[in-house]
Structures are given as structure tokens and as C-alpha cells.
Amino acid sequence: MSYPKPKIANSEIDLKLGIKSSLPNATQAIVLSYLIWKCGDKKSQIPYSKQSGDGLSLKDELSAEISDLLQKNVEKFDKSVFDNQILNNPLLKAQIEALIVGFELVWKLARFQFVDGSSFSAERTGGKRFEKIISYTSNIDILDLLVKSNEKDFLQFFYEVLIQSSISNTTIFDSFRKLLTIFSETAIYKIKSDNGDLIFDNLGIYKSLLENSVINLSGTEENKGSSRILKSSISEGLNYFITTGNGGYVKDDSHADDFSSYSERVENFLALTQIKVRFEDKNEIETKIEDETNISPTATSFTSPEQIIYYGVPGSGKSHEIKHKLETEYKIPEEKQDVFVERTVFHPEYTNADFIGQIMPKLVQGKTDFVFKPGPFTSILKKALCDSQNRYVLIIEEINRGNAAAIFGELFQLLDRIDDASKTTSHDGSLNTYGKGWSEYFVMNSEINNYIRDSDDTFDGKALDINGIHFSANTGIRLPPNLSILATMNTSDQNVFTLDNAFQRRWDMKLIENVFGDTEEETNQRNAFVDSAKQITWEKFQTAINIKIGKMSEDAGLSSMEDKRLGCWFVKAVKLGNDYIISKDLFAEKVLKYLWDDAFKFCREKVFNNYTNLESLTRDFKGDKEFSVFKDLFSETEN
């Protein structure tokens, strides 16, 4: 018989109160997010979009499933109207930061991230949108319960919302928007008032409207972040009790009878959500310790942490290998990885401060204070130290796209682990003893040290015990045995930085071979068709083009050119009917562009048939020429 897993201290959510992105037509976005979840087998995480030029469209299988569901339940369903309107849905058109503010900070329905792991700021400039993943919260289950109570009418309502038609059933809409109002009660907003920054929630609005007939939600400056979402959602009618009027915002008279009582219920609910959990014992440490040698790390089954860099050609499956390791070897299921796994991506502008953390301004009771905001390294380190009975993993994608030596800085020393079970090390006057799996050397970092000892955001500088480790201001930082670090690295010579030998020798290097296995997923990928005649599979093309790259490399005497080979998962096939397909658009925009701009940049004339620019190449491939754009690609000598 086992006990429940201990509660983990969640990392602080970035309120993003300063983002200027807005989310018009939020109702459409919420409706589509529910239908994606329902038609996506109700999975907690769904990659829902695909690239379409500079924009996005729904993945084919999702679009077909949603259309089929609505067609069976909606009167006068018009698929052409639906297909046209869905392309303008905010889930496909809006910047990811606007989706984050609305879905994460206001309605708590879902999280968003880019498929390729890019920074959330990637869509700020230009009109290009990138493929996204939506990860749902349990609020979607509550919405599902509401929908199931009258599914046919709700699906009719959803269809009307999606095609921007007038709402035929106001009772259904009232139920929908009241639930969204309840979801939003924990949201936080900020505007500029005459007295400076004003931070408030819905309860603050309700209390003011109980005393005043009209209130100002615009402030003295342009609204940003969640306060923008607040105003637009009220204008759309998504708050059950508040509407616009008299030059500001007023109570919705149609629900005025319940307004006062509902406000009290919200106040009671918020009071119950303010419970603080202390994750460490912060009692005073006795001045005199009778037996210092008894203070040692709590016994743990983790004594052989791993530090592995997975490397290989682009698309060979490095991230997939890590995912497989997390789920099968480390026994961390996907739905728990937000607790036990911290993930980051190195890039040329990524710094030591981004990795460790830095002092940032924070609004505390109306005043600006400066606090330490942890980076991914410090966040996962504290979790691992505070919970020695579970394994934690730091994942670094594209470790050589940033200056790894500079990013790690003095933390470089921590990568040396004690690998001898009979060996121990200590410092702090022998107060702590560290054995197998711990960092052999320590670094002194006051900000990390303070953050580890700060359990309730009211740091008082006291020492404390954490799983047998006595932490004082003089305790050095070490990696514990239950913290592993996994990284990926492309071998392509287009990388920005190289890893020096001193850095690499502290890692196990694992080559991900560019070959297909025998699993069902890999079989579907290798046999996916990449031409309309269904004669050329992805494996046939990939094999032929990699042979061509190898020959060009040999002829030119450039061994590094071999790193330009296409990985088995460079593009991923999707199921269409009974077949797995790699679309011509995806192939042209991703594979051809890579071959033209990178792999064959200096010998294009030997590979392609009389093309002088990428535009004509992709246009002809998307047309009827397809693989005839290549020069003798599938000749007998290359098969």
C-alpha cells in the first residue's frame, strides 16, 4: 500500500500584465478549443494547427472530425461557410501571447506553446504564425459537463458562434457565459489609475458596482494584458453580470437580482483559495548541534543521475528519444511532466541570467519591489532538493545554439558528479555530507541559496533543513542525485556555437542514428506518400537524397556536409483516410527550402533541374512536376 505523492510547489505564473496583444472574438476561440478537445479524443495536449503559408489552418483530421460532428447535429450546416470562417478563428490568427493571457490568466482553460519550442515573443513582429500545441486544464471537463446537459443545442450554438451568425438560443448562451464568468473569478488585472497602478480582480469590480452605478475599466493609459481581455470579453457579453453603458461599465440589469449574493459567493470562494502551503520546515535551527555527523542527505533510490547530450542530424528523433526516456525509463507520464520536468531552449541571446534567474521588479501591495525570479535551472533544482523521493529532469533543447559555457558559467563545476559509492565530500564545517550522485564540487550563489530557503515569498534569512541538508547562507549549491540533465544537439554545421572538450567530457554523448525502427509509428512514417501518384514514399526519397548528400560531400571533400542529411522525422506524416501522407505544401516549404538554402547551397545545379530561385522550384513542385524538379534523384546508381 502506497501513500499519495507529496504536493509540489508550483512555479510562479508570469501574469504578463504588460502585453499589448488583444484577443477579439474570444468566444470563437473558446468554442473551437472545446471542439478540438472533444474531437481530439479528449487528450490533455493536442497539436492542433499546421502551417499554411505565413498563417495557420486546422490540422486536416481535426477539421474533418469537427465538421462531421457539427453536420450530424446542426440544422442547415454549410461546410464551405464553416471552412472559410474557421481560418479567421483567433486560435489560428491571434498571437500566442494573446492566447496565453486569455486562456491561461483569465479563463484558466488551457496553456499554449509552439510546436518547435520557440520563445513566446516569436510572433510579435510580422504577420507570420507558427504551429501551436494546446494543453488543457480541468476546466474543459467542467465545460464538457455543461455541454452534455443539452448537447444538440450547444452544438447549434457553437456553430452559430464559429460562423458569426446571430445566436438563436439565448438561454444556452447565458449558461455558457456564466460558466466563463465563474472561470474568470481568479483572474488579475492591472490598469493605470489617477493614483498609479491599480491591481484588481472581478470581485473588486463587483464591490464597486454595488456602491456605484458606473465604473471605469480603461484607466488613464492604454490597457494591456489581461485588462484588455477583460474589456473585450465584457463587450462580447462573456461576463454574466457586467456590461457596457453610460460611458463605462455597469451591472447587467437582466441578472441584477442575483448580483449581490453572487458577489458574496465569489468572496467566499477566493478566501478559500488563499491557503498557503509551506514546503519546508522553517523552524529555528538550534544553536548547538549535538551530533553534526548525523545530518546527511535523506536516503534515496537515486544515486546515478544522468547527463546526456543526444546528437544527430536534423529530424533524426532526438527530442522523441528524450520523450520516450521520460515515459518508459523515468516513469514520468506526459501529464506529470509539468511538475517533474523543466524544459528550456538555448539560443544566441540566451544568457546565464535567463538560465539561473535574475532580480526583477514586482508589484507588492501597490509598491514596486525587486525580487529574484528563478530561471529553469534554479526552479528544477529547488524542486529536486525539496523532494528527494522523486526524479526530476532538466531538458535543454538545442544546447549548442547558445554559448553553453557562458550560459552555465560557474555552474559548469556542478556537472562533475560523485560516481564512487564509497566516496563522500563535505564543506560548511562538515555540517553536510554528500555521497554518490551529488555534485563533487560546489559553487556559492547567494540568489539561488536564498531562493531555496524562501518557502513562502517572505524570505527572512533563516537557515533550515531540507531533506537532511542544512541550508544556511554559507551552504554551497550542488546538484542532487535525483536531478538529471538531458540535452539535444544538431550536428549540422549551421549551429552558432561549438561545445569545447572540457564541457563535453562531463556529459554522456549519445548518437541518434538516422534509421527507421519497426514500431507502428515509424512504419507509418517511412511508408508515407510524398507524391500524388503514391509511388514515392518518404523513406525512398529520404534514402535517395541522403545518398546524394553523401556523394556531394565526398566529391567536394567536405565531411561536414554529411551533417546536412535529412532525418527520418524531418517532416512528420499525417493520416489521411487509410494512408499516411506528407503534403506537397509541407514538403515544398520545409524540405525543399532546407535543401535549397542549406544542404545544396553551393551545388544546386547538380541537384535541381534548371532552377535559379526557390520560388519557381516550390511552385513547380506544388504543381504537377513534383519530383521531376530533381535531377536524376532516383537513378539506379543511387538506389
XYZ file of C-alpha atoms in Angstrom, residues 23 25-34 102-103 105-110 137 139-140 142-144 146-147 154 157-158 161 172-187 189 202 206 229-230 233-234 236-241 262 266:
62
model
C -7.979 38.755 -28.191
C -13.747 37.241 -30.801
C -12.678 35.273 -27.738
C -15.985 33.365 -27.827
C -14.971 31.822 -31.150
C -11.580 30.811 -29.733
C -13.108 29.160 -26.658
C -15.726 27.312 -28.700
C -13.122 25.998 -31.143
C -10.804 24.966 -28.293
C -13.611 22.825 -26.839
C -6.899 34.893 -22.295
C -6.817 31.138 -21.832
C -4.702 34.029 -16.976
C -8.387 34.820 -17.412
C -10.389 31.616 -18.007
C -7.782 29.015 -16.919
C -8.880 26.732 -19.752
C -5.589 25.817 -21.412
C -6.861 22.238 -17.767
C -11.908 23.485 -16.592
C -12.519 21.939 -20.015
C -16.462 21.330 -16.407
C -17.404 22.947 -19.725
C -17.966 19.451 -21.134
C -22.398 21.763 -19.257
C -22.408 20.862 -22.943
C -24.939 23.647 -27.534
C -24.875 27.473 -30.588
C -21.204 26.646 -31.209
C -20.587 31.371 -32.958
C -27.770 28.398 -23.968
C -25.557 31.475 -24.390
C -26.393 32.605 -20.829
C -25.313 29.235 -19.409
C -22.104 29.359 -21.426
C -21.120 32.882 -20.395
C -21.996 32.361 -16.733
C -19.615 29.397 -16.625
C -16.868 31.506 -18.231
C -17.542 34.217 -15.656
C -17.005 31.670 -12.871
C -13.776 30.515 -14.546
C -12.503 34.112 -14.610
C -13.035 34.915 -10.920
C -9.362 34.288 -10.023
C -8.043 36.463 -12.877
C -5.999 42.800 -13.909
C -13.652 40.648 -10.699
C -18.495 43.760 -8.242
C -9.085 40.812 -22.483
C -11.430 41.935 -19.696
C -14.807 39.943 -23.247
C -17.352 42.184 -21.494
C -18.730 40.293 -26.259
C -21.078 39.533 -23.386
C -18.817 36.960 -21.745
C -19.309 38.331 -18.230
C -22.706 37.338 -16.909
C -23.072 40.290 -14.539
C -23.125 36.062 -6.238
C -17.135 34.837 -5.052
